mmCIF file of C-alpha atoms and ligand atoms in Angstrom:
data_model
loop_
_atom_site.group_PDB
_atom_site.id
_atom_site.type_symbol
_atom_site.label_atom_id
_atom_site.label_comp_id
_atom_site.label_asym_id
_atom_site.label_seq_id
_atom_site.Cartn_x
_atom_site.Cartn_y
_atom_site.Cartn_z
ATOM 1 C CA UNK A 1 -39.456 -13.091 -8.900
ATOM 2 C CA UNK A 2 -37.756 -12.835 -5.331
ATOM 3 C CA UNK A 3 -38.318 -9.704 -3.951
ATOM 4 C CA UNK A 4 -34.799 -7.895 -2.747
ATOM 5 C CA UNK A 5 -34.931 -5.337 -0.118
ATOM 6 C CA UNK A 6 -31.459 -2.920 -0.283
ATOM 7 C CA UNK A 7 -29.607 -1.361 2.326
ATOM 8 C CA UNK A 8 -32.389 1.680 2.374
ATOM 9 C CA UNK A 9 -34.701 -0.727 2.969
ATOM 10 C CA UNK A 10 -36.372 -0.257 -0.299
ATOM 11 C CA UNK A 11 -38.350 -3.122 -1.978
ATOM 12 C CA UNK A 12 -37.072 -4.142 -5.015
ATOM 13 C CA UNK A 13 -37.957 -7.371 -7.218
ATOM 14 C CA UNK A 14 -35.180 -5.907 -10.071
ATOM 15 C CA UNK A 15 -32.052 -8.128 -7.898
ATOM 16 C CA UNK A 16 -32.756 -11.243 -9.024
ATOM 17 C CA UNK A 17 -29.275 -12.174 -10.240
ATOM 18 C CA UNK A 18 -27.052 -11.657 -7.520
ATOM 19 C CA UNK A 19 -23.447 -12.929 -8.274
ATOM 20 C CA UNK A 20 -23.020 -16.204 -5.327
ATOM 21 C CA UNK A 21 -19.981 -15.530 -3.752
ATOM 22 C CA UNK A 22 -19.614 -12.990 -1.286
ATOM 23 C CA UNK A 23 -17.569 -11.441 1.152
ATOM 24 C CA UNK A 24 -18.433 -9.585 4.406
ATOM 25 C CA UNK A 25 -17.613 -5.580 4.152
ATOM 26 C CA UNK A 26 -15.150 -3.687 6.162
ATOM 27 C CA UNK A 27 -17.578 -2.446 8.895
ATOM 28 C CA UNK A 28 -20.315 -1.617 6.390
ATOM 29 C CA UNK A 29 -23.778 -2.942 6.824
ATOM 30 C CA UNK A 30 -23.399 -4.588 2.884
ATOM 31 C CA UNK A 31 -21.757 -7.550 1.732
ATOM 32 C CA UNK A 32 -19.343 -7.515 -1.195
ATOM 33 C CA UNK A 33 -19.670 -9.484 -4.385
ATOM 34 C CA UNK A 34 -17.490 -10.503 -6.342
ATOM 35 C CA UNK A 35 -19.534 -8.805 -9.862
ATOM 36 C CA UNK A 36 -17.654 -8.897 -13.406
ATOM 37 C CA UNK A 37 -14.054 -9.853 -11.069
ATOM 38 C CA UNK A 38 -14.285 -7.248 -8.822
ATOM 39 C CA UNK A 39 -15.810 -6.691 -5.428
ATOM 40 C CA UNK A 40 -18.552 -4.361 -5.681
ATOM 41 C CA UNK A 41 -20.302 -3.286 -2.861
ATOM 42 C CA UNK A 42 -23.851 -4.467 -2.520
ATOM 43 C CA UNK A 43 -25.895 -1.169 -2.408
ATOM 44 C CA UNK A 44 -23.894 -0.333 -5.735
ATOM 45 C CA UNK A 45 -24.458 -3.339 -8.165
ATOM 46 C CA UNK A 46 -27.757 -2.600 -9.296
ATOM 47 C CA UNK A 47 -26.362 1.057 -9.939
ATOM 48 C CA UNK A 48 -23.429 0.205 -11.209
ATOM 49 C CA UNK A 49 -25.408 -2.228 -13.904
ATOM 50 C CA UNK A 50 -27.732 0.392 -14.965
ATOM 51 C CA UNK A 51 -24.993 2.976 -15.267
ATOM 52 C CA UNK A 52 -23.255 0.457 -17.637
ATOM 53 C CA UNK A 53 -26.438 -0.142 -19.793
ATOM 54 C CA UNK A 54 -27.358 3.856 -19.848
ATOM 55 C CA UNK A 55 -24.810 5.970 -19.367
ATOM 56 C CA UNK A 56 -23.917 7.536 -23.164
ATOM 57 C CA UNK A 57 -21.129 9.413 -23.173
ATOM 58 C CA UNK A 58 -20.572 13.197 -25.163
ATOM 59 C CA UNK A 59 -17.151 14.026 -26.682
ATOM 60 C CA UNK A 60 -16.238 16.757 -24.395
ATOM 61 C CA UNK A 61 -16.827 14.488 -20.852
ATOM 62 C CA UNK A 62 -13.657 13.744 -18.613
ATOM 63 C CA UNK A 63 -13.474 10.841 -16.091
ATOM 64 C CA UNK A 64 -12.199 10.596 -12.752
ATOM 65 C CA UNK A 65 -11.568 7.321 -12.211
ATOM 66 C CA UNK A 66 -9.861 6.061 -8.827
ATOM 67 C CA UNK A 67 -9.326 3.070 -6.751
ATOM 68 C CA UNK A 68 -11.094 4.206 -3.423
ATOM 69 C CA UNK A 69 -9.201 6.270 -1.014
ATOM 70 C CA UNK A 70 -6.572 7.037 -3.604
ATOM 71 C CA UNK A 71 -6.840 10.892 -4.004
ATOM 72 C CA UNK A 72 -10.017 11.047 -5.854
ATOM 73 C CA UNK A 73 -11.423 14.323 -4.385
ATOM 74 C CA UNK A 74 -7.537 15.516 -4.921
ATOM 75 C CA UNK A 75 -8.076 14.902 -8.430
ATOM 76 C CA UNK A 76 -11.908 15.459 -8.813
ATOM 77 C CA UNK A 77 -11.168 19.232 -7.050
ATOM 78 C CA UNK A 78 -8.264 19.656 -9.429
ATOM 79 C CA UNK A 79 -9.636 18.056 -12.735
ATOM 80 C CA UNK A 80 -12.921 20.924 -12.146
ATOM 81 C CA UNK A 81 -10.524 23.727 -11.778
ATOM 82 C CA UNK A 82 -7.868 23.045 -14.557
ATOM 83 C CA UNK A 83 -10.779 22.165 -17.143
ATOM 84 C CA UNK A 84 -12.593 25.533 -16.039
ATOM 85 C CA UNK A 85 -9.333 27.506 -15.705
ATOM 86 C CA UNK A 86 -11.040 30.544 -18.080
ATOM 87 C CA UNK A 87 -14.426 30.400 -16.700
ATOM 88 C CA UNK A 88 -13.115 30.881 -13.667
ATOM 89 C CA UNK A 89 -9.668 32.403 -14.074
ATOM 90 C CA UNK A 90 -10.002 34.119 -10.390
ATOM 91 C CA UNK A 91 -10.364 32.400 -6.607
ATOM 92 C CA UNK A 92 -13.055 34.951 -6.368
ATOM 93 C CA UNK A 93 -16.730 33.066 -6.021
ATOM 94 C CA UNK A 94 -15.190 29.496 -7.177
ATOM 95 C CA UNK A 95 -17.740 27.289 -7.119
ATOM 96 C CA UNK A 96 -14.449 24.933 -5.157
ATOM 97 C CA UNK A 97 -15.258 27.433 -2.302
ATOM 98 C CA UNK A 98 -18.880 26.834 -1.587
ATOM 99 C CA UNK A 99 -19.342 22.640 -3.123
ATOM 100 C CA UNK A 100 -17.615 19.673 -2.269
ATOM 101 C CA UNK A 101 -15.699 18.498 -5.026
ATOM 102 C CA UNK A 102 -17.679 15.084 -4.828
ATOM 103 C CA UNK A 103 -20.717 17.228 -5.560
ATOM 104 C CA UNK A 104 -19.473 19.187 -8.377
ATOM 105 C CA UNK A 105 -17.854 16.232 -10.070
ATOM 106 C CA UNK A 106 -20.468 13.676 -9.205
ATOM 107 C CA UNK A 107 -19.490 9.452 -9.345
ATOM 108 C CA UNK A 108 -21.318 7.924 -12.267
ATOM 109 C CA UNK A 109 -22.345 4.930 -10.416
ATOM 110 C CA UNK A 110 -23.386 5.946 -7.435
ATOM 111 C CA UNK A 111 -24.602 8.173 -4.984
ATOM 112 C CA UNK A 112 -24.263 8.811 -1.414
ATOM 113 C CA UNK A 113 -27.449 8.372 -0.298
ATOM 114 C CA UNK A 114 -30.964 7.001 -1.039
ATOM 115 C CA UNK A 115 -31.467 9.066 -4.257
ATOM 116 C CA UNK A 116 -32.985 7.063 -6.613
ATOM 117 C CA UNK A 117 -30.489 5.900 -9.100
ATOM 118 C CA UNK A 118 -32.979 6.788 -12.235
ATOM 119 C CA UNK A 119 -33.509 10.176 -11.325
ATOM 120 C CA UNK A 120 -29.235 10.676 -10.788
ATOM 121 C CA UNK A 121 -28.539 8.971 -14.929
ATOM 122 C CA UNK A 122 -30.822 11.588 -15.810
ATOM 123 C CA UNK A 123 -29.375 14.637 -13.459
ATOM 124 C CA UNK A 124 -26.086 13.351 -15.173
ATOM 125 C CA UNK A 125 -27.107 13.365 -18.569
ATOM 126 C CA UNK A 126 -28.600 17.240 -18.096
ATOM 127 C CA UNK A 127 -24.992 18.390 -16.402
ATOM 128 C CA UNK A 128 -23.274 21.192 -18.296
ATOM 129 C CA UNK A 129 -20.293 20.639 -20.286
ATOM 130 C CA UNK A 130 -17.730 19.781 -20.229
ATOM 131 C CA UNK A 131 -19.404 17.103 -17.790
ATOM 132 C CA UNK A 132 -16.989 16.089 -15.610
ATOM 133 C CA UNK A 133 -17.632 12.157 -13.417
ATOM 134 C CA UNK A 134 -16.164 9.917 -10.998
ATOM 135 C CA UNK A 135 -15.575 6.842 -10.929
ATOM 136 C CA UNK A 136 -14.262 3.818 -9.177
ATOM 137 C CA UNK A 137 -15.596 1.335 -11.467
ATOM 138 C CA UNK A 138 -12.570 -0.958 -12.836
ATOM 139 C CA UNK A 139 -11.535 -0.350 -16.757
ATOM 140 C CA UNK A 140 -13.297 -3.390 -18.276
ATOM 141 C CA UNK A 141 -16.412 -2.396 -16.382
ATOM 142 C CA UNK A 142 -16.974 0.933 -17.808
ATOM 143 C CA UNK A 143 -19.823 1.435 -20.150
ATOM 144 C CA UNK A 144 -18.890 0.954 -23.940
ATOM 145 C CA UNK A 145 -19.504 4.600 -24.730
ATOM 146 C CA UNK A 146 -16.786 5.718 -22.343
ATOM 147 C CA UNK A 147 -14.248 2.213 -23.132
ATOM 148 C CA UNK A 148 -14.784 3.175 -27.290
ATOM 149 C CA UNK A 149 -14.757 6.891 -27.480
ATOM 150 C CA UNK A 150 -11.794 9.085 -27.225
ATOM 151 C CA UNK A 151 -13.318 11.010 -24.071
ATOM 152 C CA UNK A 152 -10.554 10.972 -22.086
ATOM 153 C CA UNK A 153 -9.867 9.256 -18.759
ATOM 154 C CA UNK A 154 -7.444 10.225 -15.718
ATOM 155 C CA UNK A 155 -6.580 7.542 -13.036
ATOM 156 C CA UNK A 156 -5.188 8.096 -9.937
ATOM 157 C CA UNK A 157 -3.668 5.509 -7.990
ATOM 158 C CA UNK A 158 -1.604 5.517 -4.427
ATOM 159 C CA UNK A 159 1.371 3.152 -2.792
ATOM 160 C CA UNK A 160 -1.116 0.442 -1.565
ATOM 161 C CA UNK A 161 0.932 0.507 2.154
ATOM 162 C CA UNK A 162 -0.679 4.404 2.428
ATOM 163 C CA UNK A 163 -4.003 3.169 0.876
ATOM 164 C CA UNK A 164 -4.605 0.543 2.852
ATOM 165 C CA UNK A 165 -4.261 2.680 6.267
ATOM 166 C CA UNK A 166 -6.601 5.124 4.597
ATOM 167 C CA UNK A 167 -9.085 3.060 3.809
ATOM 168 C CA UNK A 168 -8.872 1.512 6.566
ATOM 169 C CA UNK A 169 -9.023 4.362 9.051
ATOM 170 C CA UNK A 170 -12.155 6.149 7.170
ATOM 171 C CA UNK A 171 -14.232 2.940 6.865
ATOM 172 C CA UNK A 172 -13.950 2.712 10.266
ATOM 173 C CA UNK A 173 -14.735 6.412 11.067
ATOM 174 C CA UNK A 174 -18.096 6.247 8.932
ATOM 175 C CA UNK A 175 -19.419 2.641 9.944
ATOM 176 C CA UNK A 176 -22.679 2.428 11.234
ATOM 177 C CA UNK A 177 -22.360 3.413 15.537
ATOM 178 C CA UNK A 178 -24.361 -0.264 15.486
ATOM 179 C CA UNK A 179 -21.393 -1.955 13.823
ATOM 180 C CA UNK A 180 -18.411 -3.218 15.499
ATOM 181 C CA UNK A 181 -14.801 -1.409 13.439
ATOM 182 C CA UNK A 182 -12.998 -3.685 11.889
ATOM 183 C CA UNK A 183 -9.561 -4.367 13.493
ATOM 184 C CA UNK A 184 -6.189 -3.501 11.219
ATOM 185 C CA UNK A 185 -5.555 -7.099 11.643
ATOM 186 C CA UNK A 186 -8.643 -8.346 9.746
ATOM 187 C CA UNK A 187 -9.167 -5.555 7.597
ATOM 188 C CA UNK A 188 -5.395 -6.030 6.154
ATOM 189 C CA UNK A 189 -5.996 -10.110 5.745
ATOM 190 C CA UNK A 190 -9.045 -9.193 3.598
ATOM 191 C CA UNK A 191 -6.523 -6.106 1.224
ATOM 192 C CA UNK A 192 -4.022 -9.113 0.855
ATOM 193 C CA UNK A 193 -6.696 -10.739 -0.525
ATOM 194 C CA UNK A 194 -8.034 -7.892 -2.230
ATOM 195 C CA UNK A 195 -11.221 -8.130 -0.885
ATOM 196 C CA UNK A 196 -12.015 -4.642 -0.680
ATOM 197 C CA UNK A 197 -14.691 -2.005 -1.867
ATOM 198 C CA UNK A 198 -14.012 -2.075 -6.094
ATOM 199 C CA UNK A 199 -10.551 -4.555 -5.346
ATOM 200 C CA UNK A 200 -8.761 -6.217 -5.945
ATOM 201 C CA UNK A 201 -6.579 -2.805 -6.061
ATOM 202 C CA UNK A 202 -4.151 -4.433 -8.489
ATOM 203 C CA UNK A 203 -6.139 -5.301 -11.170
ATOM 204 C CA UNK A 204 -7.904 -2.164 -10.381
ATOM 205 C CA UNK A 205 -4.542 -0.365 -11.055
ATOM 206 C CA UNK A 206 -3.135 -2.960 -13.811
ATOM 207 C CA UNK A 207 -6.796 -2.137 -15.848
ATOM 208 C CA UNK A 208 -5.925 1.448 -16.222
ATOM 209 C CA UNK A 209 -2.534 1.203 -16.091
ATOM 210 C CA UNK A 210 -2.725 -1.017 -19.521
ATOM 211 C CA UNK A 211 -5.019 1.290 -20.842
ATOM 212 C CA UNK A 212 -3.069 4.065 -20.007
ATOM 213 C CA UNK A 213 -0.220 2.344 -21.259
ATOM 214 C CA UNK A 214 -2.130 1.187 -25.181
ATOM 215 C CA UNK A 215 -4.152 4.357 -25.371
ATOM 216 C CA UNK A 216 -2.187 6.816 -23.942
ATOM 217 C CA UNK A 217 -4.116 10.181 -25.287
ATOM 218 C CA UNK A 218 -7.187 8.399 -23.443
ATOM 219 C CA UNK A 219 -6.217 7.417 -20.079
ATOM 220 C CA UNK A 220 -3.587 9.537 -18.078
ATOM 221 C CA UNK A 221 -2.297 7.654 -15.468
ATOM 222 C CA UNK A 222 -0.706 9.515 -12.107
ATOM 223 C CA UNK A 223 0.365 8.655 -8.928
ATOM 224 C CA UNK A 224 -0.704 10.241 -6.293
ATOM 225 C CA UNK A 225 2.877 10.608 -4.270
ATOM 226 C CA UNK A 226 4.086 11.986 -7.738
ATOM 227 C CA UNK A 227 1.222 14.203 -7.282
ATOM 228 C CA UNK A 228 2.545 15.419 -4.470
ATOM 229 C CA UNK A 229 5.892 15.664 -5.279
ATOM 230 C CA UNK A 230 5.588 18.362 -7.839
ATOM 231 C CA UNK A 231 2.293 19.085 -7.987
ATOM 232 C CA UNK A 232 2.777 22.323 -10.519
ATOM 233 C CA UNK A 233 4.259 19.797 -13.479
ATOM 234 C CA UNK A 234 1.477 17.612 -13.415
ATOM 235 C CA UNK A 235 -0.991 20.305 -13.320
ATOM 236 C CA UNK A 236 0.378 21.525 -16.795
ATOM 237 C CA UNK A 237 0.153 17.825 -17.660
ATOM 238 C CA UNK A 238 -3.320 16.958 -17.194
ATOM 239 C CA UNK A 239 -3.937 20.511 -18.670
ATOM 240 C CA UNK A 240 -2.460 19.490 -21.992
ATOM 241 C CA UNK A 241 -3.806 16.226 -22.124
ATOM 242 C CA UNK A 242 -7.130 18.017 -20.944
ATOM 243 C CA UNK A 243 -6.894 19.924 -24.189
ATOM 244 C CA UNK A 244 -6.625 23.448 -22.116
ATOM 245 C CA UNK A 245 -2.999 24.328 -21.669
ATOM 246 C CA UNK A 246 -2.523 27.166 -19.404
ATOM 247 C CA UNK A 247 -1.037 30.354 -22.191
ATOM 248 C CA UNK A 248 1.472 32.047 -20.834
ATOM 249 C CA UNK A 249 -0.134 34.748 -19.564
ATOM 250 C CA UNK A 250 -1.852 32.489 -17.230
ATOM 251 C CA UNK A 251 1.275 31.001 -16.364
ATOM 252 C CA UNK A 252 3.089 34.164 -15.192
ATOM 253 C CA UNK A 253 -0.345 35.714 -13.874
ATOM 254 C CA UNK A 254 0.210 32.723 -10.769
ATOM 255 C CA UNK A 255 -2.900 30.685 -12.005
ATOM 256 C CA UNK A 256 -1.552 27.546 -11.523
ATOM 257 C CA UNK A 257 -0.169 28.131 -7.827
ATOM 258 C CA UNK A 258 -3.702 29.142 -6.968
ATOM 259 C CA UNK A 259 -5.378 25.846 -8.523
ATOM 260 C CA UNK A 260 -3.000 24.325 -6.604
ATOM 261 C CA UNK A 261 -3.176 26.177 -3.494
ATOM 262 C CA UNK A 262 -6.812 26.064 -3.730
ATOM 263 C CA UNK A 263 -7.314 22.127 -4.128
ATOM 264 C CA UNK A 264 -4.211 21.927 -1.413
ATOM 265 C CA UNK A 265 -5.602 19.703 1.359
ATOM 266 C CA UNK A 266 -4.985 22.122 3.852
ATOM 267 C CA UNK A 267 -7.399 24.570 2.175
ATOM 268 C CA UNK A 268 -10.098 22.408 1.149
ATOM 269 C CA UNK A 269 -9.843 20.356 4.600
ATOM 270 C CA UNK A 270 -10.307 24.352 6.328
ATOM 271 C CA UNK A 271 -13.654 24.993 4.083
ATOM 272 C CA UNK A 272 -16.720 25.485 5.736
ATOM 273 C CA UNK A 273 -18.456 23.114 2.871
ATOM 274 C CA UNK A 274 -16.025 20.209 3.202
ATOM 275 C CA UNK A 275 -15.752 21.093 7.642
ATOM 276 C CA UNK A 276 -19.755 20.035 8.046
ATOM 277 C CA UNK A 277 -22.408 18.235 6.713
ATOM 278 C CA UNK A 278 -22.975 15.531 4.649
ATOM 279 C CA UNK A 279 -22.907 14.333 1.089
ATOM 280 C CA UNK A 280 -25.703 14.810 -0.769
ATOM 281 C CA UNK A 281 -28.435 13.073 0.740
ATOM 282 C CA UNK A 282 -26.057 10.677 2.269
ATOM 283 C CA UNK A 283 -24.784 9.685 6.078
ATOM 284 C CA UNK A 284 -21.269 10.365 5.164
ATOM 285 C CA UNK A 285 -20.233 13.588 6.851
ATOM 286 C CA UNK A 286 -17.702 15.639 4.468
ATOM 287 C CA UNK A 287 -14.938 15.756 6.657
ATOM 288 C CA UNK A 288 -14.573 12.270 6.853
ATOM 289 C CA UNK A 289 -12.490 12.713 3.193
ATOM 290 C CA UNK A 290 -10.006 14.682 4.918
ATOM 291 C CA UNK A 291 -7.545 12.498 6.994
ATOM 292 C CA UNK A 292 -3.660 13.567 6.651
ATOM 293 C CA UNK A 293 -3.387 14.356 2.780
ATOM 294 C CA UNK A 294 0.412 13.453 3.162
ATOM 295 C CA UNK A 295 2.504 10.134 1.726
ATOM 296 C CA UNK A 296 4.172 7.892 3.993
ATOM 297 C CA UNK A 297 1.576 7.604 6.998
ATOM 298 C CA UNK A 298 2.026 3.662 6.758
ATOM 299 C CA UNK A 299 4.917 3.774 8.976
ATOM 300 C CA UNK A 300 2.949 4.908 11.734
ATOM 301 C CA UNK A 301 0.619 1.429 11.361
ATOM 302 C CA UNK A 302 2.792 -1.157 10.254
ATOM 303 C CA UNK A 303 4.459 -3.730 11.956
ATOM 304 C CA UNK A 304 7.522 -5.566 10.018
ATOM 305 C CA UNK A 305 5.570 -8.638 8.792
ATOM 306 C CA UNK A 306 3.008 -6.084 7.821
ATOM 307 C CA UNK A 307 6.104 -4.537 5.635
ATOM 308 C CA UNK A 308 7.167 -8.163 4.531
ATOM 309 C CA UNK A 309 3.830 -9.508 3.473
ATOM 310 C CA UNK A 310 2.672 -6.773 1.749
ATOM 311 C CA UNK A 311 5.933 -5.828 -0.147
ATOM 312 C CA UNK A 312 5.831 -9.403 -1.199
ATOM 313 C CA UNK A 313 2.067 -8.858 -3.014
ATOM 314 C CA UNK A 314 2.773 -5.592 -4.739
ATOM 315 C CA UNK A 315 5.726 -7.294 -6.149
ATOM 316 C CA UNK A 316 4.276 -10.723 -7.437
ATOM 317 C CA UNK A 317 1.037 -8.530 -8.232
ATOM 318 C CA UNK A 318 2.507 -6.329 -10.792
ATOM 319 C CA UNK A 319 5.629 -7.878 -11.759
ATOM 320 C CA UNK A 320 5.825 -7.440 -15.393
ATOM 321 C CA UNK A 321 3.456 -4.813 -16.000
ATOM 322 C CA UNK A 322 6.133 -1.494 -15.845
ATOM 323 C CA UNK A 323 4.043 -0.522 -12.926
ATOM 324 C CA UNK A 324 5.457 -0.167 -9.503
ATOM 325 C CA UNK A 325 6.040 1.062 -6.412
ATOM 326 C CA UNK A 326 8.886 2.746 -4.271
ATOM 327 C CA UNK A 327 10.015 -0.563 -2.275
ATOM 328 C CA UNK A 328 9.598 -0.616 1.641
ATOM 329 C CA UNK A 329 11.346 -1.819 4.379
HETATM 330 N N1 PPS B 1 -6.678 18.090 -1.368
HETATM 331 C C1 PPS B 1 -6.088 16.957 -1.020
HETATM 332 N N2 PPS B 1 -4.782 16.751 -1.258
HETATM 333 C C2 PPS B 1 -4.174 15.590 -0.902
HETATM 334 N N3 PPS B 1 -4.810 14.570 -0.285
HETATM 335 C C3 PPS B 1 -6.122 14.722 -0.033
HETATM 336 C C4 PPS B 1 -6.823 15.903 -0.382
HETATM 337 N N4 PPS B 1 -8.107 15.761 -0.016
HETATM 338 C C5 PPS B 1 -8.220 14.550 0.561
HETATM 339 N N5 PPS B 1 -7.032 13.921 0.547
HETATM 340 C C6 PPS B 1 -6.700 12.595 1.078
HETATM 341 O O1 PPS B 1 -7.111 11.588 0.144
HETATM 342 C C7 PPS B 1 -7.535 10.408 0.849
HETATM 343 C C8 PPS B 1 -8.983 10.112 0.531
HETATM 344 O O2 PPS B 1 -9.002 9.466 -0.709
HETATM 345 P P1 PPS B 1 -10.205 9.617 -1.747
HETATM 346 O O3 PPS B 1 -10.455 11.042 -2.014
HETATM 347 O O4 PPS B 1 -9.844 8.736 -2.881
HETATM 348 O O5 PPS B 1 -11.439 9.007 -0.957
HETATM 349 S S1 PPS B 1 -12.800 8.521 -1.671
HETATM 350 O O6 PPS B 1 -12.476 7.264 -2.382
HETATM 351 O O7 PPS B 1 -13.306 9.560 -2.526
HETATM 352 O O8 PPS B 1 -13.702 8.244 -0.520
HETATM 353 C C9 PPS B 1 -7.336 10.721 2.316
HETATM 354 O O9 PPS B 1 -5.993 10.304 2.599
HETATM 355 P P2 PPS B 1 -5.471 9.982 4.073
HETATM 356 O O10 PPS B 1 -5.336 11.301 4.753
HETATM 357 O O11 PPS B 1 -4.139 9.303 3.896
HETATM 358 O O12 PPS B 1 -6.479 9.089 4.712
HETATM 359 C C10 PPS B 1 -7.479 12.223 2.334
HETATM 360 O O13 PPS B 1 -6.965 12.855 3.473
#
């Protein structure tokens, strides 16, 4: 058996069936292979494959799932409070206020660091309940106990123009100081060609969005810009599809303005906890996941055959599927 050291530098002989073609990473010291159709980053794929041979699901669990750089600590941060709205009906010692959401809502996957992927299925399966998890594994790559139960599943997605500056600005930001960034110019050939961390985005997107569109008391489906747009209508949403409408007594005692107040990017970007330190046992700092929070930031990076070209691939991409975009120009 070939012996497989990872990007910690640990010795393992369990890799012996790495999928052959791969892609370079966005300034990351991994390659990205392309595992069950998607491109999965290489320190993942061995997690990733455990998690979908483990992981057992329990009725009450909700999933986070995301394409990366989407809004998942947006909706991580919000998913915790609106599912613990009566455990913790006041701002007063939310656990939001002292933990990262990424912490208290923990991807199933992965980790940030070199914990040992074992030890984190088990810290998962001993979580309280309702167990809430992240994810940016693809639908049809989701272990059968989350794809066949009725635990339910909310996706957020974002305009690929404002994802792709995102993702492109925070690889950059926590590459290795060894690695050359990647320049906009290369890093936007490989989104085209949806070689990116979890991509291609649109079958990343077209996955749920099916799902969401067959099973629809399963998988909620949101945007993030419509997130933004009215962010109090689709906190009552995911409430009720949560199973834990707010009564009206909640309602007129303000508690949705303060979930959304305190999940607002201003206030969570302002927290000590997200303002230093790092993720778990991780490099990534925690205010690296806290950019501009806002829609529209493409405009500021884009040049016209930017606009063109990518227009052009979100429209062939998901023509058909009842899933689009507002246009650019
Ligand atoms: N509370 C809140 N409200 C609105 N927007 C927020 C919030 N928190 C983070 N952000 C913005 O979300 C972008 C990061 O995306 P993700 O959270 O999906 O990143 S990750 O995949 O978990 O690494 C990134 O977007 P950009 O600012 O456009 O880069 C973050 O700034």
């Amino acid at each position: 058996m070939a012996a497989f050291t990872n990007v910690y530098g640990e010795n393992t002989e369990e890799k012996t069936t790495l999928p052959l073609q791969k892609e370079k990473s966005w300034a990351q010291p991994y390659p990205l292979y392309l595992f069950q159709d998607f491109w999965c980053p290489g320190i993942h794929i061995d997690a990733v494959q455990r998690f979908q041979q483990h992981f057992q699901s329990k009725e009450s669990d909700v999933i986070v799932a995301s394409f990366p750089k989407s809004g998942t600590i947006w909706m991580k941060a919000l998913a915790f409070a609106i599912s613990n709205h009566q455990r913790f009906s006041s701002l007063e010692g939310h656990p939001l206020l002292t933990s990262n959401p990424h912490e208290l809502v923990p991807f199933m996957e992965f980790t940030f660091g070199p914990d040992d992927i074992q030890d984190h299925i088990l810290r998962l399966a001993n979580m309280a309940e309702p167990r809430i998890f992240g994810t940016h594994t693809p639908f049809p790559s989701l272990p059968k106990s989350i794809k066949d139960s009725n635990i339910k599943v909310i996706y957020i997605c974002r305009d690929p123009f404002d994802n792709f500056v995102s993702a492109w600005a925070y690889f950059n930001k926590i590459k290795p100081v060894s690695f050359p960034p990647v320049s906009k110019e290369e890093a936007f050939e490989m989104y085209c060609n949806g070689v990116v961390d979890y991509g291609p985005w649109w079958s990343h997107m077209l996955g749920y969005w099916n799902e969401s569109v067959a099973k629809p008391n399963k998988v909620m489906f949101m945007k993030y810009e419509d997130l933004k747009e009215d962010t109090s209508f689709h906190v009552k949403r995911i409430a009720e599809f949560l199973g834990v409408p707010f009564t009206e007594e909640e309602e007129s005692s303000g508690m949705i303005e303060n979930i959304i107040k305190l999940c607002s990017f201003e206030k969570m970007k302002d927290l000590e906890v997200n303002k230093s330190g790092v993720i778990g046992r991780g490099s990534i700092e925690k205010k690296n996941f806290f950019r501009k929070g806002d829609n529209g930031d493409w405009v500021n990076h884009f040049s016209p055959p930017m606009t063109e070209k990518l227009s052009k691939i979100v429209d062939e991409k998901l023509s058909g599927s009842g899933l689009s975009f507002k246009k650019h120009s």
